[in-house]
Short mmCIF file of C-alpha atoms in Angstrom, two decimals:
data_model
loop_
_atom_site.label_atom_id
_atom_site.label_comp_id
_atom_site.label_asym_id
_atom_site.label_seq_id
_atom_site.Cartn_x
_atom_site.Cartn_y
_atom_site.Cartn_z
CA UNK A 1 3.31 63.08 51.45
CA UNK A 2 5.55 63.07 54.27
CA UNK A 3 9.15 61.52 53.41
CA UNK A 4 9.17 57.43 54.25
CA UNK A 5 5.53 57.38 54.57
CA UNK A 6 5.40 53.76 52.51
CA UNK A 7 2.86 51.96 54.84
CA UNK A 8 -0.35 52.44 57.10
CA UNK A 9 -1.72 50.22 59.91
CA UNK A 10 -5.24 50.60 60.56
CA UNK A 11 -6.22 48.90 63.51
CA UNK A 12 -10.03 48.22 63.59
CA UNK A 13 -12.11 47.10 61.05
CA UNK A 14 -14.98 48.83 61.20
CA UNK A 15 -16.87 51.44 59.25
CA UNK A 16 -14.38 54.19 60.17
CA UNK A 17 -11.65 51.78 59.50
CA UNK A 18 -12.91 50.41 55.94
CA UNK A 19 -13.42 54.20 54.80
CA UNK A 20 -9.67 55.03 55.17
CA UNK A 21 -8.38 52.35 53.60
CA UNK A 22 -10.72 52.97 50.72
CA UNK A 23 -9.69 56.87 50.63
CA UNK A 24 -6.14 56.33 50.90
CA UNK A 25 -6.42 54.09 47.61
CA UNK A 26 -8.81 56.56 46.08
CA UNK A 27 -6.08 59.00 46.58
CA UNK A 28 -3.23 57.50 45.36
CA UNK A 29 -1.64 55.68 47.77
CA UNK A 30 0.85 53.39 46.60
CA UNK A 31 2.16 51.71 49.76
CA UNK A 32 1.12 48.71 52.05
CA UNK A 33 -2.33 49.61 53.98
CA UNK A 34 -3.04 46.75 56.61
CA UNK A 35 -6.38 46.29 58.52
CA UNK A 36 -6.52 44.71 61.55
CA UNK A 37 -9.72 43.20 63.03
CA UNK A 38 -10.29 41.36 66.13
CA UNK A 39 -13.76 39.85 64.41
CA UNK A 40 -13.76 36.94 62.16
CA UNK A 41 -15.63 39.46 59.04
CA UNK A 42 -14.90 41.67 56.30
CA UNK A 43 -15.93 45.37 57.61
CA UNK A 44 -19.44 45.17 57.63
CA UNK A 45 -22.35 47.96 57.90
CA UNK A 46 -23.82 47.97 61.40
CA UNK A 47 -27.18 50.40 60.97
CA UNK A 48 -28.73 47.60 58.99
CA UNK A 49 -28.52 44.77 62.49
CA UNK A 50 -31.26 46.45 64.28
CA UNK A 51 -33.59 46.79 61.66
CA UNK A 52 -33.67 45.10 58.56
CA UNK A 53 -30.93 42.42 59.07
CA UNK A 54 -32.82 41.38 62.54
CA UNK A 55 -36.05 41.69 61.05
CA UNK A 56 -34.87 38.34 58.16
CA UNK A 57 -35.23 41.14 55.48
CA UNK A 58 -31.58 41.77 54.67
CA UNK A 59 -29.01 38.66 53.22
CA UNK A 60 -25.89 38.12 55.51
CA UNK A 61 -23.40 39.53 52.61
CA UNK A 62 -25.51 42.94 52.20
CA UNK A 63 -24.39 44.15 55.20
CA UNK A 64 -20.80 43.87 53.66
CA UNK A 65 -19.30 46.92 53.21
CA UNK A 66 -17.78 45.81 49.96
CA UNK A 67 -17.80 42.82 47.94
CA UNK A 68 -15.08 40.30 46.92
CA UNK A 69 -13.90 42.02 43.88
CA UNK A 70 -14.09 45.48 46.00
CA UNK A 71 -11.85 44.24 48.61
CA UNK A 72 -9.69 42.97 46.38
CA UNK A 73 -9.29 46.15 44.39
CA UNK A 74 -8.39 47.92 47.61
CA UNK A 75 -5.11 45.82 48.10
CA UNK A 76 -5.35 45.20 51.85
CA UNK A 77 -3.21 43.10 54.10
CA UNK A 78 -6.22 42.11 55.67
CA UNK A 79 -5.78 39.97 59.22
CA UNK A 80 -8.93 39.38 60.51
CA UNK A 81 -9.66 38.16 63.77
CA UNK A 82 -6.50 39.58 65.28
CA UNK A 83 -6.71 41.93 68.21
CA UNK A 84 -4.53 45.14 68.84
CA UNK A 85 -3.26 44.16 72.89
CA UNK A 86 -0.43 47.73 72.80
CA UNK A 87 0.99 50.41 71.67
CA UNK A 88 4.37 52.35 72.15
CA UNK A 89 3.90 55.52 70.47
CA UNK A 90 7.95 56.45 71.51
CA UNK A 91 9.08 53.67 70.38
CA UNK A 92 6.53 53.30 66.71
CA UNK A 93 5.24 49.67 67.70
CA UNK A 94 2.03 48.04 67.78
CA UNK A 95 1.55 45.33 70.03
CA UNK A 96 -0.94 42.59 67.98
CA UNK A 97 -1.71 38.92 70.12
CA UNK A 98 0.90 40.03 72.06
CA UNK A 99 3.76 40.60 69.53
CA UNK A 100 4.91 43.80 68.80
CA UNK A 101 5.72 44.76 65.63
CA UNK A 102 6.99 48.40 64.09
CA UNK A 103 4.46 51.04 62.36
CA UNK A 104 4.96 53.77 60.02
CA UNK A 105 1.81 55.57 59.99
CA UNK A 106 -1.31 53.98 62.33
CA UNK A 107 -5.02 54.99 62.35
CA UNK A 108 -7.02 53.97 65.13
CA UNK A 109 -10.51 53.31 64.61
CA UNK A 110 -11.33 50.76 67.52
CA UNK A 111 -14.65 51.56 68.18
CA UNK A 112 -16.33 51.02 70.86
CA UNK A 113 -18.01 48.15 73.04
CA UNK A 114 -21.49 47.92 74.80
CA UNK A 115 -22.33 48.23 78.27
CA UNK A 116 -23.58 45.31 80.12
CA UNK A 117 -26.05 44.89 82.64
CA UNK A 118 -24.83 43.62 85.95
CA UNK A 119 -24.59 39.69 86.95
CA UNK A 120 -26.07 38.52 83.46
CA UNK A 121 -23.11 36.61 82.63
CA UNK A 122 -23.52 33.07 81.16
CA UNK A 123 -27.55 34.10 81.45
CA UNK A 124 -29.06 32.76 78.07
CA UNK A 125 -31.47 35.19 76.58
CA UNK A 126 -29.64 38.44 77.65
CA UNK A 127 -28.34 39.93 74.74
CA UNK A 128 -26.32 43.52 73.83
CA UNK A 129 -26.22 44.79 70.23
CA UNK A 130 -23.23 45.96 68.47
CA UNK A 131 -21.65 43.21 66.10
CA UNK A 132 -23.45 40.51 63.58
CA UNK A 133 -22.89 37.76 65.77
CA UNK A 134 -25.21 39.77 68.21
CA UNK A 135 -27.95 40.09 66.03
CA UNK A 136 -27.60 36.68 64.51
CA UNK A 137 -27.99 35.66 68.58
CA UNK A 138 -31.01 37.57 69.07
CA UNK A 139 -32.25 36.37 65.58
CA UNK A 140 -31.75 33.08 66.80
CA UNK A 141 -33.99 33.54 70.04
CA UNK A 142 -37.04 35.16 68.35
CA UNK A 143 -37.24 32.42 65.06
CA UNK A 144 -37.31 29.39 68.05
CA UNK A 145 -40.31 31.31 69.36
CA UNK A 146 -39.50 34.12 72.22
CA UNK A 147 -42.85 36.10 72.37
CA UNK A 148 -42.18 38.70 75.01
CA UNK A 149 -39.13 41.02 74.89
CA UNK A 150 -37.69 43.66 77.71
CA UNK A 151 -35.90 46.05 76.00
CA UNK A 152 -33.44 48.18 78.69
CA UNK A 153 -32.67 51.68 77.94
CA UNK A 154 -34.78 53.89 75.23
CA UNK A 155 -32.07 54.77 73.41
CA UNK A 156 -31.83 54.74 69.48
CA UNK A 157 -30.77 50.63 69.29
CA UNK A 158 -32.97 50.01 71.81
CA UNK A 159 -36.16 52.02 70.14
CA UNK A 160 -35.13 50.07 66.73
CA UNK A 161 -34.76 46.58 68.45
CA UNK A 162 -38.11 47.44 70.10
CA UNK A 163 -39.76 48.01 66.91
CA UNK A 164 -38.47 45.70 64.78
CA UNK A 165 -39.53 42.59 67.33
CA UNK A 166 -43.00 44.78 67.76
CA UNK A 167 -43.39 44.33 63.80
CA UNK A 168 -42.39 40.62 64.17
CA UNK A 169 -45.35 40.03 66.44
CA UNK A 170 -43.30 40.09 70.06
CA UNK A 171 -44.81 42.09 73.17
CA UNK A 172 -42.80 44.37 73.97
CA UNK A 173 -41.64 46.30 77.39
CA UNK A 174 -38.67 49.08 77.22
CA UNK A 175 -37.44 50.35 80.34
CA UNK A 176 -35.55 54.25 80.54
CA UNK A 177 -34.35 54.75 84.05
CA UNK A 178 -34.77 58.67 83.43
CA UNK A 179 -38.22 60.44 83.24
CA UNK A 180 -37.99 60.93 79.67
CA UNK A 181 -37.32 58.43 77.09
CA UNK A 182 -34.40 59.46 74.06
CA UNK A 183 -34.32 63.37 76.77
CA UNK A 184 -30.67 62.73 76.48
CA UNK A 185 -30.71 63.44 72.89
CA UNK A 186 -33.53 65.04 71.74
CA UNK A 187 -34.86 66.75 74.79
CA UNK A 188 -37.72 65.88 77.18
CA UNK A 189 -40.41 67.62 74.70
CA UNK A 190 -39.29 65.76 71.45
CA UNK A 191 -38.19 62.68 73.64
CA UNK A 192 -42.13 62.12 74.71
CA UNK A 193 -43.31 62.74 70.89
CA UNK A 194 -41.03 59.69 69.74
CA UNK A 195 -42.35 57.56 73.15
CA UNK A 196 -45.74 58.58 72.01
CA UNK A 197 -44.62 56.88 68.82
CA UNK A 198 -43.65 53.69 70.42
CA UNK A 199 -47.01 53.78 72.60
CA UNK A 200 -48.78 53.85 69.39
CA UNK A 201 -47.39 50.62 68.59
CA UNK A 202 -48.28 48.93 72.16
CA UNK A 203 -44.97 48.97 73.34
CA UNK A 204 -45.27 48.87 77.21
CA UNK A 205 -42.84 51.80 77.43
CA UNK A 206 -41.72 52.45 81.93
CA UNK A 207 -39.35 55.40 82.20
CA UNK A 208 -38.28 56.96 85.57
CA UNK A 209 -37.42 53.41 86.54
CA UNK A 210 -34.12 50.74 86.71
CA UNK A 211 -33.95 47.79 86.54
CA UNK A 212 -32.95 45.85 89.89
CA UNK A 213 -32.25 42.25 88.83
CA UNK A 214 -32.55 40.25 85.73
CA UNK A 215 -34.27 37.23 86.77
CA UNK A 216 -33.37 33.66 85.74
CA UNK A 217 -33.84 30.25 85.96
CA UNK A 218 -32.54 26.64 85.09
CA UNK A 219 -33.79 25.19 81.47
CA UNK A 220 -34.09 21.56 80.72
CA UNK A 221 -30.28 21.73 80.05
CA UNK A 222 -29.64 23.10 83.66
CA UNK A 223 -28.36 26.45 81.82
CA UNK A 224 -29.30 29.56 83.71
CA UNK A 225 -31.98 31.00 81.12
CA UNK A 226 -33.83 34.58 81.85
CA UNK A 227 -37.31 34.42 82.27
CA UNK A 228 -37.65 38.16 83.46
CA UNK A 229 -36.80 41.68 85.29
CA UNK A 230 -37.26 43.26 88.35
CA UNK A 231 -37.57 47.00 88.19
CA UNK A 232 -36.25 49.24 90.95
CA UNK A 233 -40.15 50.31 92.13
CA UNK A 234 -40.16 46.17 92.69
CA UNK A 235 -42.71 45.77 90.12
CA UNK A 236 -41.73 42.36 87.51
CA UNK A 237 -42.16 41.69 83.68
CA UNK A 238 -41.95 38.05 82.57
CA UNK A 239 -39.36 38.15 79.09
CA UNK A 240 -38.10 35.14 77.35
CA UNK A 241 -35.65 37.52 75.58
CA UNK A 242 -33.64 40.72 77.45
CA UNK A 243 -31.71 43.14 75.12
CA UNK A 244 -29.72 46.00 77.03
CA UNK A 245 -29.20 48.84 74.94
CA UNK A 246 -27.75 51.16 77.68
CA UNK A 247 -24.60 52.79 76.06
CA UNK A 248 -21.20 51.95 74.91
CA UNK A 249 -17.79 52.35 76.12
CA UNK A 250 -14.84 53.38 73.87
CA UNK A 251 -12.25 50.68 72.91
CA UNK A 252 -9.65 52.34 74.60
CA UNK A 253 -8.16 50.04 77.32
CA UNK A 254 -5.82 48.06 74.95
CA UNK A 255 -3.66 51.80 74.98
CA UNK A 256 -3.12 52.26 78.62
CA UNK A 257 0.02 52.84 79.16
CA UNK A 258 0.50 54.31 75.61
CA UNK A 259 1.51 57.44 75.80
CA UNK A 260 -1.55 58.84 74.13
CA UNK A 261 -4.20 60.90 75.97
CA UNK A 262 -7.48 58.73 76.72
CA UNK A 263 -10.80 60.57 78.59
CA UNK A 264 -13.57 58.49 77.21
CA UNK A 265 -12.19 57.77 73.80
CA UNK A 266 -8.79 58.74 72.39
CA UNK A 267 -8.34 62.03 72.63
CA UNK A 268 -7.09 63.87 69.40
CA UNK A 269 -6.50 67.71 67.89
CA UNK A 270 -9.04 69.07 65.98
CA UNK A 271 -7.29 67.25 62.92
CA UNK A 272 -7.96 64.18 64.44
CA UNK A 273 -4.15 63.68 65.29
CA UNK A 274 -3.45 61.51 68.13
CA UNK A 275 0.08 61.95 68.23
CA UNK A 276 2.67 62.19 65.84
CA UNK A 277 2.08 59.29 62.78
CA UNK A 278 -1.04 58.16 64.80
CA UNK A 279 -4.63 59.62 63.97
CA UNK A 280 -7.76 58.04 65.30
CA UNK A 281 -11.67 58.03 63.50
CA UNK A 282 -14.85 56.54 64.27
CA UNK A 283 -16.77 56.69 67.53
CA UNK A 284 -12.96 55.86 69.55
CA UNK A 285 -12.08 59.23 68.49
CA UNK A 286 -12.59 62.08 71.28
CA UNK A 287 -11.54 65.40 69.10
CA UNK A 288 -12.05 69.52 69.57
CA UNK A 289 -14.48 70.20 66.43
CA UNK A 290 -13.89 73.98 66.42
CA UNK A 291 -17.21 74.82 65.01
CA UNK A 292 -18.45 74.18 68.34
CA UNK A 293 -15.54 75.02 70.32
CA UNK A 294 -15.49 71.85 72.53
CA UNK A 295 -14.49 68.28 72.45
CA UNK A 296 -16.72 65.66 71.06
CA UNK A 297 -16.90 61.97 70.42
CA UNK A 298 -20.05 61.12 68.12
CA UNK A 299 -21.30 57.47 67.60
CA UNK A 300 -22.90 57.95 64.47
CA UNK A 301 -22.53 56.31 61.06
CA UNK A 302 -22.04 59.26 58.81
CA UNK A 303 -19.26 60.35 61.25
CA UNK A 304 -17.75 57.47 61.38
CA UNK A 305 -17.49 57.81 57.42
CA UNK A 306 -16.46 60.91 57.26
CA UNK A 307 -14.03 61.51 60.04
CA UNK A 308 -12.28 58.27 58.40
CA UNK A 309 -12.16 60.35 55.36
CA UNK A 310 -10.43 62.80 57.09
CA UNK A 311 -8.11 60.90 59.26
CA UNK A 312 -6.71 58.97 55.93
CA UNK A 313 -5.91 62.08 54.32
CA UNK A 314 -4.19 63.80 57.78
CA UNK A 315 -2.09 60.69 58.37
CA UNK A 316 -0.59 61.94 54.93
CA UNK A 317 -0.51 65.18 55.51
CA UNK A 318 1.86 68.14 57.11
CA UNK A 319 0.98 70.06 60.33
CA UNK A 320 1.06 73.19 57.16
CA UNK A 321 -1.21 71.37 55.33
CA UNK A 322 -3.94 69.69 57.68
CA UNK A 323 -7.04 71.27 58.17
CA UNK A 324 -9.60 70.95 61.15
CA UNK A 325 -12.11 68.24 60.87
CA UNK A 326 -15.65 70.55 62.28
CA UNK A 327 -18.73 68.52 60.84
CA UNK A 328 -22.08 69.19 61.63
CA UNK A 329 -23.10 65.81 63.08
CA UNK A 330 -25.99 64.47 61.69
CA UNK A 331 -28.16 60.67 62.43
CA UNK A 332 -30.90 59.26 61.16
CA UNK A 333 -33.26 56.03 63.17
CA UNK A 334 -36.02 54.04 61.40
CA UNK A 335 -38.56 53.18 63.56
CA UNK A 336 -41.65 51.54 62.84
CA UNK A 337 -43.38 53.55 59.63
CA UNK A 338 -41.28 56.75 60.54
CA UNK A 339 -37.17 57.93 59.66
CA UNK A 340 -36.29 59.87 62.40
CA UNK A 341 -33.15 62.46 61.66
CA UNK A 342 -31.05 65.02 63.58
CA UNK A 343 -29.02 67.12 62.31
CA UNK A 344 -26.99 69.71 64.55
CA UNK A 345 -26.91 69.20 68.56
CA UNK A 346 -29.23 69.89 70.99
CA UNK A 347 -29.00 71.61 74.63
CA UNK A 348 -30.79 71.14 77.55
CA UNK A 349 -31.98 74.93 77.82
CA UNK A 350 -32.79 75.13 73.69
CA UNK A 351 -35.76 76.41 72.17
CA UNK A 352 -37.72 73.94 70.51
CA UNK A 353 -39.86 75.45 67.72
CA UNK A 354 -42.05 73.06 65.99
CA UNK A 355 -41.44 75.07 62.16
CA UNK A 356 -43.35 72.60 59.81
CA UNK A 357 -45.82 69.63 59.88
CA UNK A 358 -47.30 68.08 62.70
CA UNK A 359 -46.44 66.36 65.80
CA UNK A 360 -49.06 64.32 65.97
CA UNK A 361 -49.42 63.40 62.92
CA UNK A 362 -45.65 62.39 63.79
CA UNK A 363 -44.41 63.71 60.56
CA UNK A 364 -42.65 67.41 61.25
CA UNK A 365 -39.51 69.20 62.03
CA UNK A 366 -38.41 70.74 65.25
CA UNK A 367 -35.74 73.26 65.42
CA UNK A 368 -33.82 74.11 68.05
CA UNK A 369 -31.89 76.97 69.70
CA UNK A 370 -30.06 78.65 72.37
CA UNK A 371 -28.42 82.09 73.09
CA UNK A 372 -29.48 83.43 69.39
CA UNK A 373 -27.59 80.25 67.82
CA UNK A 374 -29.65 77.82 65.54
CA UNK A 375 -28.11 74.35 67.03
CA UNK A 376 -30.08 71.56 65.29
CA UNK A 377 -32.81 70.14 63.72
CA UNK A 378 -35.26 67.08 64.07
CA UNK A 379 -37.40 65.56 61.47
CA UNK A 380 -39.82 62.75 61.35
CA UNK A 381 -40.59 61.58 57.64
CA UNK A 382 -39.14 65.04 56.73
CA UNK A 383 -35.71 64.18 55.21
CA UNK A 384 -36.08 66.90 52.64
CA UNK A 385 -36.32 69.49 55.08
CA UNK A 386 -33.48 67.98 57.44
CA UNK A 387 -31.07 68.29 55.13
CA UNK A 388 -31.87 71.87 54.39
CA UNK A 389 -31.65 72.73 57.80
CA UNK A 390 -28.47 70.71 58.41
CA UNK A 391 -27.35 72.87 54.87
CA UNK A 392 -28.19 76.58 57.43
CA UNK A 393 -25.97 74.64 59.90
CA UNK A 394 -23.31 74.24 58.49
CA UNK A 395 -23.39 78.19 57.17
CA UNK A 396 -23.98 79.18 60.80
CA UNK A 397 -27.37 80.50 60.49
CA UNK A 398 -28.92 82.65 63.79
CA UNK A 399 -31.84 81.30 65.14
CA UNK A 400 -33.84 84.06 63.40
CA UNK A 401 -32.13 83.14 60.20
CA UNK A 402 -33.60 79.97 60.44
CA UNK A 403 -36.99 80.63 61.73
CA UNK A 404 -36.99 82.90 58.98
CA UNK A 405 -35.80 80.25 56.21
CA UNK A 406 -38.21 77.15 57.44
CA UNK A 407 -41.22 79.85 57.38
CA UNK A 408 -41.06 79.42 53.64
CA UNK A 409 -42.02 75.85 53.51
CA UNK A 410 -45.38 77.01 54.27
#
């Protein structure tokens, strides 16, 4: 442990966040660990508020990422609602509600924040998901009765949003401006199996189109309330309810002026060291993950856990000691009757070989790859085999290798 190292700031308390503080106690560290939060609630599980917690299945305190007598073990100087406004990395201080105040060691593990759609603010029934508060507001809108829902951008949220109001009895619309719904991540091929998926479940799915203007009028109340969209092509669809899911940006703007490198996230080594005493984790973190040889920033739960992981135990480490952080990334989406995983990355010139199952059936695996490589693999209600393949991943397997290894399932 680096000489004086007797404290850690955290700021951001959020999966990433919670998971150092939990591995720096689980490793032995003796000294003060303070979490900083700009949200009124314990670090809570997000994966949960677009499925089961929207759906009324899931208790407020499940989503709570540890429990009283958990928290309590953990030691924290815990300041909730309090929001990191600075940062002088030359000088060691964090700015927090505007008062700056030394650190010894900091992790940053901000997050990030979503994208809105244009002129919609102070419009009643438009609606982003990312915190609990969100879902408890969009909660809120379908138990007093909304019936039809516009979901913008087919994107994981916005598939899960769409499917958890479909199984709550809404009609639903989701609008993709590009040709193919989820292309971005799973290619145009795989992207039209999962919109077939949607179809299935009467989902009025319109890709290749934007949305011009979200349409609104006064209630009873004189509030402006949304009763609707206007798509580029002109066309209209009534909605008593609007969710955008159309992307995120990283919660980077509070270190301008910082001295640290920001290019869409926080950019960090491939230790996940921001600067000297300052690491970053979670999807703020922009690092070079050498087993691909480029610079990443992933938005996913299970690297959110374990890059915290990581970034606990660099913070504490020497530049001798520390050792890259090169995960295979890896997500899972549930989705109607069907868990939908990658593991790996795509590429927009891969291979796609369908290796087991059936795609219209819905229930298979995909592989993919490029220039002799085996880059990733896609399951529906095939977790077994995912995490198999993600196992050939992370030993680097050729695409043959692969092919090779998933013709033995059959």
């Amino acid at each position: 442990m680096p000489v004086g190292r007797d404290r850690v700031t955290i700021v951001g308390a959020s999966l990433a966040g919670y998971w150092v503080a939990e591995t720096l106690r689980r490793d032995g560290f003796k000294g003060v660990v303070s979490l900083i939060g700009d949200e009124p609630h314990v670090p809570y599980d997000r994966p949960p508020l677009s499925k089961k917690y929207l759906a009324g299945g899931v208790e407020r305190h499940r989503v709570d990422l540890g429990d009283a007598e958990k928290l309590a073990d953990l030691d924290l100087d815990m300041r909730l609602g309090h929001r990191a406004t600075g940062l002088n990395v030359a000088a060691h201080t964090l700015e927090v509600d505007g008062v700056a105040e030394p650190f010894d060691g900091l992790v940053i593990a901000t997050g990030a924040r979503c994208r809105t759609l244009p002129g919609t603010d102070g419009v009643a029934g438009v609606h982003t998901l990312r915190t609990v508060d969100d879902a408890d507001a969009i909660r809120a809108v379908v138990d007093a009765g909304a019936q039809r829902l516009v979901v913008v951008g087919a994107g994981f949220i916005g598939a899960e949003v769409a499917s958890t109001a479909v199984e709550r009895g809404l009609e639903v619309t989701m609008v993709e401006a590009l040709e193919a719904p989820f292309g971005r991540v799973l290619g145009v091929e795989m992207g039209e199996v999962l919109a077939d998926v949607h179809r299935g479940h009467g989902v009025n799915l319109r890709t290749g189109v934007g949305v011009d203007e979200v349409l609104a009028e006064p209630d009873s109340g004189g509030r402006s309330r949304v009763v609707g969209i206007r798509l580029a092509d002109g066309s209209e669809v009534r909605a008593d309810l609007v969710v955008a899911g159309i992307g995120v940006v990283p919660n980077v703007a509070w270190l301008e002026g910082s001295g640290l490198e920001l290019a869409d996230g926080l950019v960090c080594d491939e230790t996940c060291l921001a600067a000297t005493d300052v690491v970053a984790a979670g999807d703020v973190a922009r690092w070079t993950n050498p087993r691909y040889g480029e610079s990443m920033r992933v938005e996913h739960w299970d690297n959110a856990v374990q890059q915290g992981v990581h970034a606990a135990r660099r913070l504490l480490q020497s530049d001798e000691e520390a050792q890259p952080f090169s995960p295979v990334p890896w997500f899972w989406s549930d989705q109607y009757d069907r868990k939908v995983q990658l593991a790996g990355r795509t590429h927009p010139d891969a291979e796609v070989s369908v290796v087991t199952g059936s795609v219209e059936e819905h229930r298979f695996v995909a592989y993919y790859g490029h220039a002799g490589r085996f880059l990733g693999a896609l399951g529906m209600n095939r977790p077994r085999h995912v995490m198999q393949s993600k196992g050939l991943l992370e030993q680097g397997a050729t695409w043959d290798e692969a092919l090779a290894f998933a013709a033995d399932w059959d």
